[in-house]
Every structure is written in C-alpha cells, then in structure tokens.
Amino acid sequence: MSQQLAVFFPGQGSQSVGMLDALAATHSSVKETFEEASDALGKDLWQLISQGPKADLDSTQNTQPAMLAAGIAVWRVWRQAGARPATLMAGHSLGEYAALVAAEAMSFSDGIRLAADRARFMQEAVPAGEGAMAAVLGLSDEQVVAVCAEQAQGEVLAAVNFNSPGQVVIAGSAAAVARAIDAAKAAGAKRALPLPVSVPSHCALMQPAAERLAERLADVALALPRVPVLHNASVAPADSVEVLRERLVQQLYSPVRWVETVEAVAARGVTTALECGPGKVLAGLCKRIADNMTTLPVFDPKTLEAALEATAHA
C-alpha cells in the first residue's frame, strides 16, 4: 500500500508579483488555469500576478481569487505529472477553498467567484482603519489568549491564527490590538508586530461578512469532497453538504486551528505532505509542528521535480 499524502494550500500572505512565472514557462496549464479564473471574474488575474503592481495584488479582493487560482494551478501540474494522489487535504484560511476545489467539492469557476465575493464581504464588514491584526512570537497559546482577554476592554480582540508553537496571530479592533501588542511585549514576547492587512480576519468583527457569505453559499453547488478536507474551524471533515456550508461560514469569524490541523494529519500516519502554491510558509510552520512529517513546497520546476522524486518510491 502506498504511503499517504496530504496536500496543503496556502492562503493570503504568500502572494508575490511574479509568483508561478517559472512554472508557467514549463507547464501551459498554469496560464490556462488563470485564463479560466479571469473569465470567471472578468478580470485579468495573470497580468496582475505577473506584472503587479504589488499594491493591487495585495488588495484583499484581488489576493484571494489570485491565491485560489495559484493553488489550483500547482495542483493541476502535480496531477498532470502522474504524481501520487492526495489522501487528505487542508488549506490555511482562504487555502481551504483551494482544497475544496481540488477535492471536487465545488467547481473552480464557482470557487473563484466565491473567493472574490468573500474578500469583498470581509473588506466591507469593517471600515478601513478600524480593525487590525498582529503577530505575536514567543508566547504560549494560553499566554496570548490571556493577553487578549485582558486587553479587549469591551472591544473585539482574539487569538485568530494558531500557526505554530510560539506563533499566534491576533485580530480585532485597532485600539485593542495596539494595547495587546504592548502587553504581549511586557509579557515576554520575542516580537509582537502589526501585520500589513486591511481586514481583521477570523474574529467577531467578521460576523456581518459571515452572514452575507451564508446567503451567497446558498446559491453555490457543493458536494462532499472526494478526498477528506480538514476544516479550519473544526479540524475535521464535513459529513454533509449542510455542515460544509456551515464550516465555511464559521471559518470567517473563528480561529484558524493550524497547529491542531497538522497534528491531526500526522496522527493519521501521514509522513509526507505537499504545499501547493507560492512560497514555503506552510512548509515552515509544519516543520515546527510535526517533526516526523516532511512538507514539500511546490511552486516552480525545481521544487516540483524535488517533490516528484521524494514521493515516487515511498
């Protein structure tokens, strides 16, 4: 029996101008995937990711569909190479949508349009400047949760991304996040710094966006994934389409439980995973979470070849 293979998809933050240029030069399906995405949106996503400007690519409403298209483009290259299929999938925040498209729970065009609408709902839920996010490094999860509880002072403030041991992202009202940064440093954090984002993701400020997303999802054709997808909000696969819809809505205002997700994958006996999409962010996080599992980033011809070799005879 061949070894299990998990596939992870990165979310917002891994994008860069020029991402996938090298892979597109050797695999025509990359640009073809972006052409599909561009047709679905009525916007040239390939020109955006290959030429920028960076500020436009980093705008939430562009980043989310661009990252979904990037993840699926890499996944298609992997499958076309005749590589080992996935036995389990997960995605970090927006990456969960790429996992669901790859697992055939929704069509690619529906996923692209849904990602764009999700981003718009998130952006419109909180006026610019009123929300913020920050990364806290070097404190335990419990310490960060305690700092948030102490510094909320009637405002929204929560730990929202449990990325790896000692790396937690917080989000909420801008003033509360600023207080938490100072308190985290006083508590001994190695670093506590604001993140350059325009949306306070995965906290209660996203409830209005979640309500709009629930209405939008009612019009999207979904199916149970052909490969189990572990959801950010539950660290478990959905057992019905209704639950799948609920998990996607819940994800907007709930923490990304990435540490638990990777631990759950490793607990199933998975020792090899792919990161399909630009960058190596998830591979780095996974190394700090489960040292018995190797996560192979795939985003250009060199990393593709290395991943194909590593998984060919296992």
mmCIF file of C-alpha atoms in Angstrom:
data_model
loop_
_atom_site.group_PDB
_atom_site.id
_atom_site.type_symbol
_atom_site.label_atom_id
_atom_site.label_comp_id
_atom_site.label_asym_id
_atom_site.label_seq_id
_atom_site.Cartn_x
_atom_site.Cartn_y
_atom_site.Cartn_z
ATOM 1 C CA MET A 1 0.000 0.000 0.000
ATOM 2 C CA SER A 2 1.446 3.361 -0.974
ATOM 3 C CA GLN A 3 2.169 5.923 1.680
ATOM 4 C CA GLN A 4 -0.491 8.544 2.396
ATOM 5 C CA LEU A 5 -0.010 12.037 1.007
ATOM 6 C CA ALA A 6 -1.541 15.185 2.476
ATOM 7 C CA VAL A 7 -1.872 18.325 0.368
ATOM 8 C CA PHE A 8 -1.938 21.784 1.934
ATOM 9 C CA PHE A 9 -2.885 25.064 0.238
ATOM 10 C CA PRO A 10 -1.585 28.436 1.496
ATOM 11 C CA GLY A 11 -3.762 31.491 1.978
ATOM 12 C CA GLN A 12 -3.411 35.243 1.876
ATOM 13 C CA GLY A 13 0.111 36.443 2.643
ATOM 14 C CA SER A 14 2.011 34.018 0.389
ATOM 15 C CA GLN A 15 1.386 36.043 -2.778
ATOM 16 C CA SER A 16 4.101 37.897 -4.667
ATOM 17 C CA VAL A 17 4.413 39.558 -8.053
ATOM 18 C CA GLY A 18 5.940 37.026 -10.437
ATOM 19 C CA MET A 19 4.742 34.006 -8.489
ATOM 20 C CA LEU A 20 4.450 30.930 -10.707
ATOM 21 C CA ASP A 21 6.236 32.605 -13.656
ATOM 22 C CA ALA A 22 8.856 29.847 -13.788
ATOM 23 C CA LEU A 23 6.270 27.066 -13.526
ATOM 24 C CA ALA A 24 4.143 28.692 -16.230
ATOM 25 C CA ALA A 25 7.163 28.738 -18.558
ATOM 26 C CA THR A 26 7.324 24.931 -18.460
ATOM 27 C CA HIS A 27 3.650 23.999 -17.926
ATOM 28 C CA SER A 28 0.975 25.592 -20.125
ATOM 29 C CA SER A 29 -1.790 24.524 -17.746
ATOM 30 C CA VAL A 30 -0.722 27.258 -15.289
ATOM 31 C CA LYS A 31 -1.727 30.086 -17.627
ATOM 32 C CA GLU A 32 -4.761 28.092 -18.776
ATOM 33 C CA THR A 33 -5.916 27.880 -15.152
ATOM 34 C CA PHE A 34 -5.537 31.632 -14.763
ATOM 35 C CA GLU A 35 -7.410 32.202 -18.023
ATOM 36 C CA GLU A 36 -10.318 30.204 -16.582
ATOM 37 C CA ALA A 37 -10.177 32.279 -13.417
ATOM 38 C CA SER A 38 -10.003 35.531 -15.371
ATOM 39 C CA ASP A 39 -13.036 34.533 -17.443
ATOM 40 C CA ALA A 40 -14.974 33.757 -14.262
ATOM 41 C CA LEU A 41 -14.136 37.156 -12.760
ATOM 42 C CA GLY A 42 -13.979 39.371 -15.825
ATOM 43 C CA LYS A 43 -10.503 40.479 -14.697
ATOM 44 C CA ASP A 44 -7.024 39.538 -15.958
ATOM 45 C CA LEU A 45 -5.551 37.723 -12.957
ATOM 46 C CA TRP A 46 -2.437 36.529 -14.797
ATOM 47 C CA GLN A 47 -1.400 40.068 -15.688
ATOM 48 C CA LEU A 48 -1.974 41.036 -12.054
ATOM 49 C CA ILE A 49 0.232 38.316 -10.570
ATOM 50 C CA SER A 50 2.940 38.513 -13.232
ATOM 51 C CA GLN A 51 3.194 42.293 -13.555
ATOM 52 C CA GLY A 52 1.514 43.764 -10.473
ATOM 53 C CA PRO A 53 1.592 46.409 -9.199
ATOM 54 C CA LYS A 54 2.185 44.826 -5.798
ATOM 55 C CA ALA A 55 -0.322 47.112 -4.088
ATOM 56 C CA ASP A 56 -3.082 45.801 -6.361
ATOM 57 C CA LEU A 57 -2.091 42.169 -5.848
ATOM 58 C CA ASP A 58 -2.018 42.726 -2.071
ATOM 59 C CA SER A 59 -5.545 44.159 -2.078
ATOM 60 C CA THR A 60 -7.749 41.553 -0.360
ATOM 61 C CA GLN A 61 -10.283 41.459 -3.188
ATOM 62 C CA ASN A 62 -7.532 40.515 -5.655
ATOM 63 C CA THR A 63 -5.348 38.398 -3.388
ATOM 64 C CA GLN A 64 -7.974 35.833 -2.502
ATOM 65 C CA PRO A 65 -9.014 34.757 -6.023
ATOM 66 C CA ALA A 66 -5.379 35.016 -7.189
ATOM 67 C CA MET A 67 -4.186 32.681 -4.419
ATOM 68 C CA LEU A 68 -7.001 30.232 -5.108
ATOM 69 C CA ALA A 69 -6.065 30.159 -8.799
ATOM 70 C CA ALA A 70 -2.386 29.726 -7.909
ATOM 71 C CA GLY A 71 -3.098 26.777 -5.634
ATOM 72 C CA ILE A 72 -5.234 25.023 -8.229
ATOM 73 C CA ALA A 73 -2.710 25.734 -10.996
ATOM 74 C CA VAL A 74 0.014 23.982 -8.997
ATOM 75 C CA TRP A 75 -2.331 21.131 -8.062
ATOM 76 C CA ARG A 76 -3.180 20.571 -11.741
ATOM 77 C CA VAL A 77 0.500 20.480 -12.682
ATOM 78 C CA TRP A 78 1.076 17.916 -9.942
ATOM 79 C CA ARG A 79 -1.733 15.682 -11.158
ATOM 80 C CA GLN A 80 -0.734 16.032 -14.814
ATOM 81 C CA ALA A 81 2.733 14.798 -13.859
ATOM 82 C CA GLY A 82 1.120 11.495 -12.901
ATOM 83 C CA ALA A 83 2.160 12.064 -9.304
ATOM 84 C CA ARG A 84 0.759 10.341 -6.262
ATOM 85 C CA PRO A 85 -2.820 11.424 -5.456
ATOM 86 C CA ALA A 86 -3.748 13.057 -2.180
ATOM 87 C CA THR A 87 -5.399 11.100 0.606
ATOM 88 C CA LEU A 88 -6.104 14.141 2.795
ATOM 89 C CA MET A 89 -6.283 17.908 2.227
ATOM 90 C CA ALA A 90 -6.404 21.157 4.176
ATOM 91 C CA GLY A 91 -5.893 24.836 3.478
ATOM 92 C CA HIS A 92 -4.896 27.795 5.621
ATOM 93 C CA SER A 93 -7.803 30.276 5.721
ATOM 94 C CA LEU A 94 -8.518 31.121 2.042
ATOM 95 C CA GLY A 95 -6.486 28.000 1.187
ATOM 96 C CA GLU A 96 -9.397 25.915 2.422
ATOM 97 C CA TYR A 97 -11.303 26.963 -0.696
ATOM 98 C CA ALA A 98 -8.471 25.691 -2.900
ATOM 99 C CA ALA A 99 -8.571 22.393 -1.013
ATOM 100 C CA LEU A 100 -12.317 22.089 -1.629
ATOM 101 C CA VAL A 101 -11.925 22.851 -5.342
ATOM 102 C CA ALA A 102 -9.064 20.333 -5.643
ATOM 103 C CA ALA A 103 -11.198 17.756 -3.821
ATOM 104 C CA GLU A 104 -14.078 18.458 -6.246
ATOM 105 C CA ALA A 105 -16.472 19.792 -3.607
ATOM 106 C CA MET A 106 -17.081 22.841 -5.813
ATOM 107 C CA SER A 107 -16.200 23.851 -9.349
ATOM 108 C CA PHE A 108 -13.167 26.013 -9.987
ATOM 109 C CA SER A 109 -15.198 28.856 -11.510
ATOM 110 C CA ASP A 110 -17.623 28.845 -8.566
ATOM 111 C CA GLY A 111 -14.677 28.821 -6.162
ATOM 112 C CA ILE A 112 -13.055 31.811 -7.884
ATOM 113 C CA ARG A 113 -16.243 33.873 -7.804
ATOM 114 C CA LEU A 114 -16.910 32.830 -4.220
ATOM 115 C CA ALA A 115 -13.391 33.815 -3.131
ATOM 116 C CA ALA A 116 -13.802 37.252 -4.712
ATOM 117 C CA ASP A 117 -17.168 37.771 -3.004
ATOM 118 C CA ARG A 118 -15.802 36.503 0.322
ATOM 119 C CA ALA A 119 -12.984 39.042 0.096
ATOM 120 C CA ARG A 120 -15.417 41.843 -0.714
ATOM 121 C CA PHE A 121 -17.698 40.916 2.172
ATOM 122 C CA MET A 122 -14.718 40.905 4.527
ATOM 123 C CA GLN A 123 -13.442 44.264 3.279
ATOM 124 C CA GLU A 124 -16.867 45.881 3.594
ATOM 125 C CA ALA A 125 -17.541 44.480 7.082
ATOM 126 C CA VAL A 126 -15.069 46.787 8.849
ATOM 127 C CA PRO A 127 -14.289 50.365 7.786
ATOM 128 C CA ALA A 128 -10.647 50.991 6.899
ATOM 129 C CA GLY A 129 -8.530 51.687 9.954
ATOM 130 C CA GLU A 130 -10.989 50.293 12.494
ATOM 131 C CA GLY A 131 -9.618 46.753 12.537
ATOM 132 C CA ALA A 132 -6.112 45.331 12.777
ATOM 133 C CA MET A 133 -4.080 42.139 13.070
ATOM 134 C CA ALA A 134 -0.732 41.430 14.725
ATOM 135 C CA ALA A 135 1.694 38.527 15.007
ATOM 136 C CA VAL A 136 2.873 37.504 18.472
ATOM 137 C CA LEU A 137 6.042 35.402 18.630
ATOM 138 C CA GLY A 138 7.496 33.633 21.633
ATOM 139 C CA LEU A 139 4.485 33.312 23.927
ATOM 140 C CA SER A 140 2.380 30.207 24.538
ATOM 141 C CA ASP A 141 -1.129 29.994 23.113
ATOM 142 C CA GLU A 142 -2.502 30.344 26.640
ATOM 143 C CA GLN A 143 -0.488 33.497 27.272
ATOM 144 C CA VAL A 144 -1.730 35.106 24.052
ATOM 145 C CA VAL A 145 -5.349 34.195 24.838
ATOM 146 C CA ALA A 146 -4.914 35.718 28.312
ATOM 147 C CA VAL A 147 -3.434 38.919 26.865
ATOM 148 C CA CYS A 148 -6.424 39.229 24.532
ATOM 149 C CA ALA A 149 -8.871 38.711 27.390
ATOM 150 C CA GLU A 150 -7.137 41.376 29.482
ATOM 151 C CA GLN A 151 -6.735 43.956 26.727
ATOM 152 C CA ALA A 152 -10.115 43.675 24.989
ATOM 153 C CA GLN A 153 -11.682 46.133 27.440
ATOM 154 C CA GLY A 154 -15.096 45.849 25.839
ATOM 155 C CA GLU A 155 -13.762 45.769 22.274
ATOM 156 C CA VAL A 156 -13.262 42.800 19.944
ATOM 157 C CA LEU A 157 -9.863 41.125 20.391
ATOM 158 C CA ALA A 158 -8.987 37.458 19.906
ATOM 159 C CA ALA A 159 -6.262 34.987 19.022
ATOM 160 C CA VAL A 160 -7.231 34.014 15.475
ATOM 161 C CA ASN A 161 -4.398 32.040 13.825
ATOM 162 C CA PHE A 162 -2.657 29.335 15.825
ATOM 163 C CA ASN A 163 0.057 28.920 13.203
ATOM 164 C CA SER A 164 2.786 27.033 15.049
ATOM 165 C CA PRO A 165 4.035 26.706 18.626
ATOM 166 C CA GLY A 166 5.069 30.212 19.634
ATOM 167 C CA GLN A 167 3.478 31.921 16.628
ATOM 168 C CA VAL A 168 -0.050 33.251 17.093
ATOM 169 C CA VAL A 169 -1.867 35.976 15.167
ATOM 170 C CA ILE A 170 -4.388 38.202 16.928
ATOM 171 C CA ALA A 171 -7.139 40.349 15.422
ATOM 172 C CA GLY A 172 -9.802 42.805 16.464
ATOM 173 C CA SER A 173 -10.432 46.496 16.954
ATOM 174 C CA ALA A 174 -7.365 48.554 16.070
ATOM 175 C CA ALA A 175 -7.037 50.118 19.537
ATOM 176 C CA ALA A 176 -7.383 46.760 21.266
ATOM 177 C CA VAL A 177 -4.745 45.168 19.012
ATOM 178 C CA ALA A 178 -2.373 48.066 19.807
ATOM 179 C CA ARG A 179 -2.888 47.500 23.545
ATOM 180 C CA ALA A 180 -2.291 43.774 23.093
ATOM 181 C CA ILE A 181 0.985 44.382 21.235
ATOM 182 C CA ASP A 182 2.331 46.379 24.200
ATOM 183 C CA ALA A 183 1.015 43.825 26.707
ATOM 184 C CA ALA A 184 2.500 40.900 24.784
ATOM 185 C CA LYS A 185 5.923 42.557 24.780
ATOM 186 C CA ALA A 186 5.602 43.202 28.520
ATOM 187 C CA ALA A 187 4.716 39.518 28.990
ATOM 188 C CA GLY A 188 7.960 38.459 27.317
ATOM 189 C CA ALA A 189 7.080 38.035 23.658
ATOM 190 C CA LYS A 190 10.132 37.908 21.399
ATOM 191 C CA ARG A 191 8.234 40.008 18.884
ATOM 192 C CA ALA A 192 4.766 41.493 18.622
ATOM 193 C CA LEU A 193 4.171 43.437 15.447
ATOM 194 C CA PRO A 194 1.218 44.705 13.426
ATOM 195 C CA LEU A 195 0.542 42.979 10.114
ATOM 196 C CA PRO A 196 0.063 44.969 6.882
ATOM 197 C CA VAL A 197 -3.534 43.856 6.289
ATOM 198 C CA SER A 198 -6.724 45.788 5.709
ATOM 199 C CA VAL A 199 -9.112 43.225 7.219
ATOM 200 C CA PRO A 200 -9.186 41.791 10.796
ATOM 201 C CA SER A 201 -9.803 38.210 9.685
ATOM 202 C CA HIS A 202 -11.231 35.347 11.763
ATOM 203 C CA CYS A 203 -12.590 37.439 14.647
ATOM 204 C CA ALA A 204 -16.089 38.542 15.670
ATOM 205 C CA LEU A 205 -15.811 41.690 13.523
ATOM 206 C CA MET A 206 -16.323 39.355 10.547
ATOM 207 C CA GLN A 207 -19.840 38.335 11.638
ATOM 208 C CA PRO A 208 -21.535 40.685 9.108
ATOM 209 C CA ALA A 209 -19.364 39.203 6.342
ATOM 210 C CA ALA A 210 -20.250 35.690 7.517
ATOM 211 C CA GLU A 211 -23.963 36.455 7.257
ATOM 212 C CA ARG A 212 -23.531 37.670 3.684
ATOM 213 C CA LEU A 213 -21.367 34.648 2.867
ATOM 214 C CA ALA A 214 -24.092 32.307 4.190
ATOM 215 C CA GLU A 215 -26.573 33.860 1.759
ATOM 216 C CA ARG A 216 -24.070 33.622 -1.087
ATOM 217 C CA LEU A 217 -23.246 29.972 -0.341
ATOM 218 C CA ALA A 218 -26.904 29.043 -0.635
ATOM 219 C CA ASP A 219 -26.550 29.603 -4.396
ATOM 220 C CA VAL A 220 -23.350 27.570 -4.827
ATOM 221 C CA ALA A 221 -23.489 23.926 -5.901
ATOM 222 C CA LEU A 222 -21.470 21.919 -3.376
ATOM 223 C CA ALA A 223 -20.746 18.229 -2.937
ATOM 224 C CA LEU A 224 -18.903 16.233 -0.321
ATOM 225 C CA PRO A 225 -15.177 16.249 -1.222
ATOM 226 C CA ARG A 226 -13.785 13.177 -2.990
ATOM 227 C CA VAL A 227 -10.782 13.459 -0.645
ATOM 228 C CA PRO A 228 -11.321 14.357 3.038
ATOM 229 C CA VAL A 229 -10.708 18.051 3.738
ATOM 230 C CA LEU A 230 -9.985 19.100 7.325
ATOM 231 C CA HIS A 231 -11.716 22.392 8.042
ATOM 232 C CA ASN A 232 -10.012 25.279 9.867
ATOM 233 C CA ALA A 233 -12.904 25.732 12.268
ATOM 234 C CA SER A 234 -13.425 22.095 13.266
ATOM 235 C CA VAL A 235 -10.189 20.227 12.365
ATOM 236 C CA ALA A 236 -12.434 17.549 10.841
ATOM 237 C CA PRO A 237 -14.062 16.726 7.503
ATOM 238 C CA ALA A 238 -17.692 17.729 6.993
ATOM 239 C CA ASP A 239 -20.105 14.785 6.929
ATOM 240 C CA SER A 240 -22.765 16.557 4.870
ATOM 241 C CA VAL A 241 -23.056 19.435 2.392
ATOM 242 C CA GLU A 242 -25.033 21.389 5.013
ATOM 243 C CA VAL A 243 -22.169 21.053 7.504
ATOM 244 C CA LEU A 244 -19.672 22.024 4.791
ATOM 245 C CA ARG A 245 -21.575 25.276 4.207
ATOM 246 C CA GLU A 246 -21.692 25.896 7.961
ATOM 247 C CA ARG A 247 -17.935 25.360 8.294
ATOM 248 C CA LEU A 248 -17.160 27.895 5.550
ATOM 249 C CA VAL A 249 -19.381 30.484 7.222
ATOM 250 C CA GLN A 250 -17.967 29.696 10.662
ATOM 251 C CA GLN A 251 -14.418 29.999 9.322
ATOM 252 C CA LEU A 252 -14.793 33.738 8.738
ATOM 253 C CA TYR A 253 -15.168 34.577 12.434
ATOM 254 C CA SER A 254 -13.380 31.578 14.023
ATOM 255 C CA PRO A 255 -9.683 30.880 14.612
ATOM 256 C CA VAL A 256 -7.566 29.028 12.065
ATOM 257 C CA ARG A 257 -6.525 25.994 14.117
ATOM 258 C CA TRP A 258 -3.479 25.186 12.005
ATOM 259 C CA VAL A 259 -1.393 23.523 14.719
ATOM 260 C CA GLU A 260 -4.241 21.130 15.503
ATOM 261 C CA THR A 261 -4.829 20.511 11.801
ATOM 262 C CA VAL A 262 -1.242 19.478 11.139
ATOM 263 C CA GLU A 263 -1.209 17.376 14.304
ATOM 264 C CA ALA A 264 -4.408 15.649 13.145
ATOM 265 C CA VAL A 265 -2.837 14.897 9.763
ATOM 266 C CA ALA A 266 0.286 13.482 11.402
ATOM 267 C CA ALA A 267 -1.856 11.426 13.804
ATOM 268 C CA ARG A 268 -3.342 9.649 10.788
ATOM 269 C CA GLY A 269 0.098 8.335 9.945
ATOM 270 C CA VAL A 270 0.857 10.831 7.180
ATOM 271 C CA THR A 271 4.597 11.499 6.936
ATOM 272 C CA THR A 272 4.671 13.420 3.624
ATOM 273 C CA ALA A 273 2.713 16.491 2.577
ATOM 274 C CA LEU A 274 2.783 18.962 -0.310
ATOM 275 C CA GLU A 275 2.308 22.710 -0.138
ATOM 276 C CA CYS A 276 0.646 23.593 -3.450
ATOM 277 C CA GLY A 277 1.034 27.287 -4.104
ATOM 278 C CA PRO A 278 3.580 30.094 -3.997
ATOM 279 C CA GLY A 279 6.105 30.243 -1.186
ATOM 280 C CA LYS A 280 7.084 27.971 1.683
ATOM 281 C CA VAL A 281 5.076 29.433 4.572
ATOM 282 C CA LEU A 282 3.132 26.287 5.419
ATOM 283 C CA ALA A 283 6.174 24.043 4.992
ATOM 284 C CA GLY A 284 7.966 26.157 7.602
ATOM 285 C CA LEU A 285 5.036 26.042 10.013
ATOM 286 C CA CYS A 286 4.579 22.292 9.578
ATOM 287 C CA LYS A 287 8.236 21.639 10.367
ATOM 288 C CA ARG A 288 7.771 23.324 13.746
ATOM 289 C CA ILE A 289 4.512 21.467 14.457
ATOM 290 C CA ALA A 290 5.238 17.865 13.412
ATOM 291 C CA ASP A 291 8.902 16.993 13.032
ATOM 292 C CA ASN A 292 8.008 13.472 11.836
ATOM 293 C CA MET A 293 6.248 14.865 8.760
ATOM 294 C CA THR A 294 8.004 16.344 5.719
ATOM 295 C CA THR A 295 6.139 19.085 3.833
ATOM 296 C CA LEU A 296 7.404 19.664 0.299
ATOM 297 C CA PRO A 297 6.688 23.086 -1.235
ATOM 298 C CA VAL A 298 5.774 23.034 -4.932
ATOM 299 C CA PHE A 299 5.777 26.314 -6.851
ATOM 300 C CA ASP A 300 8.412 26.113 -9.631
ATOM 301 C CA PRO A 301 10.089 23.450 -11.811
ATOM 302 C CA LYS A 302 12.857 22.779 -9.274
ATOM 303 C CA THR A 303 10.534 22.222 -6.306
ATOM 304 C CA LEU A 304 8.172 20.186 -8.489
ATOM 305 C CA GLU A 305 10.987 17.863 -9.540
ATOM 306 C CA ALA A 306 12.187 17.502 -5.958
ATOM 307 C CA ALA A 307 8.673 16.643 -4.741
ATOM 308 C CA LEU A 308 8.127 14.151 -7.564
ATOM 309 C CA GLU A 309 11.396 12.416 -6.692
ATOM 310 C CA ALA A 310 10.663 12.378 -2.975
ATOM 311 C CA THR A 311 7.236 10.787 -3.440
ATOM 312 C CA ALA A 312 7.914 8.460 -6.362
ATOM 313 C CA HIS A 313 9.178 5.418 -4.481
ATOM 314 C CA ALA A 314 7.798 5.950 -0.982
#
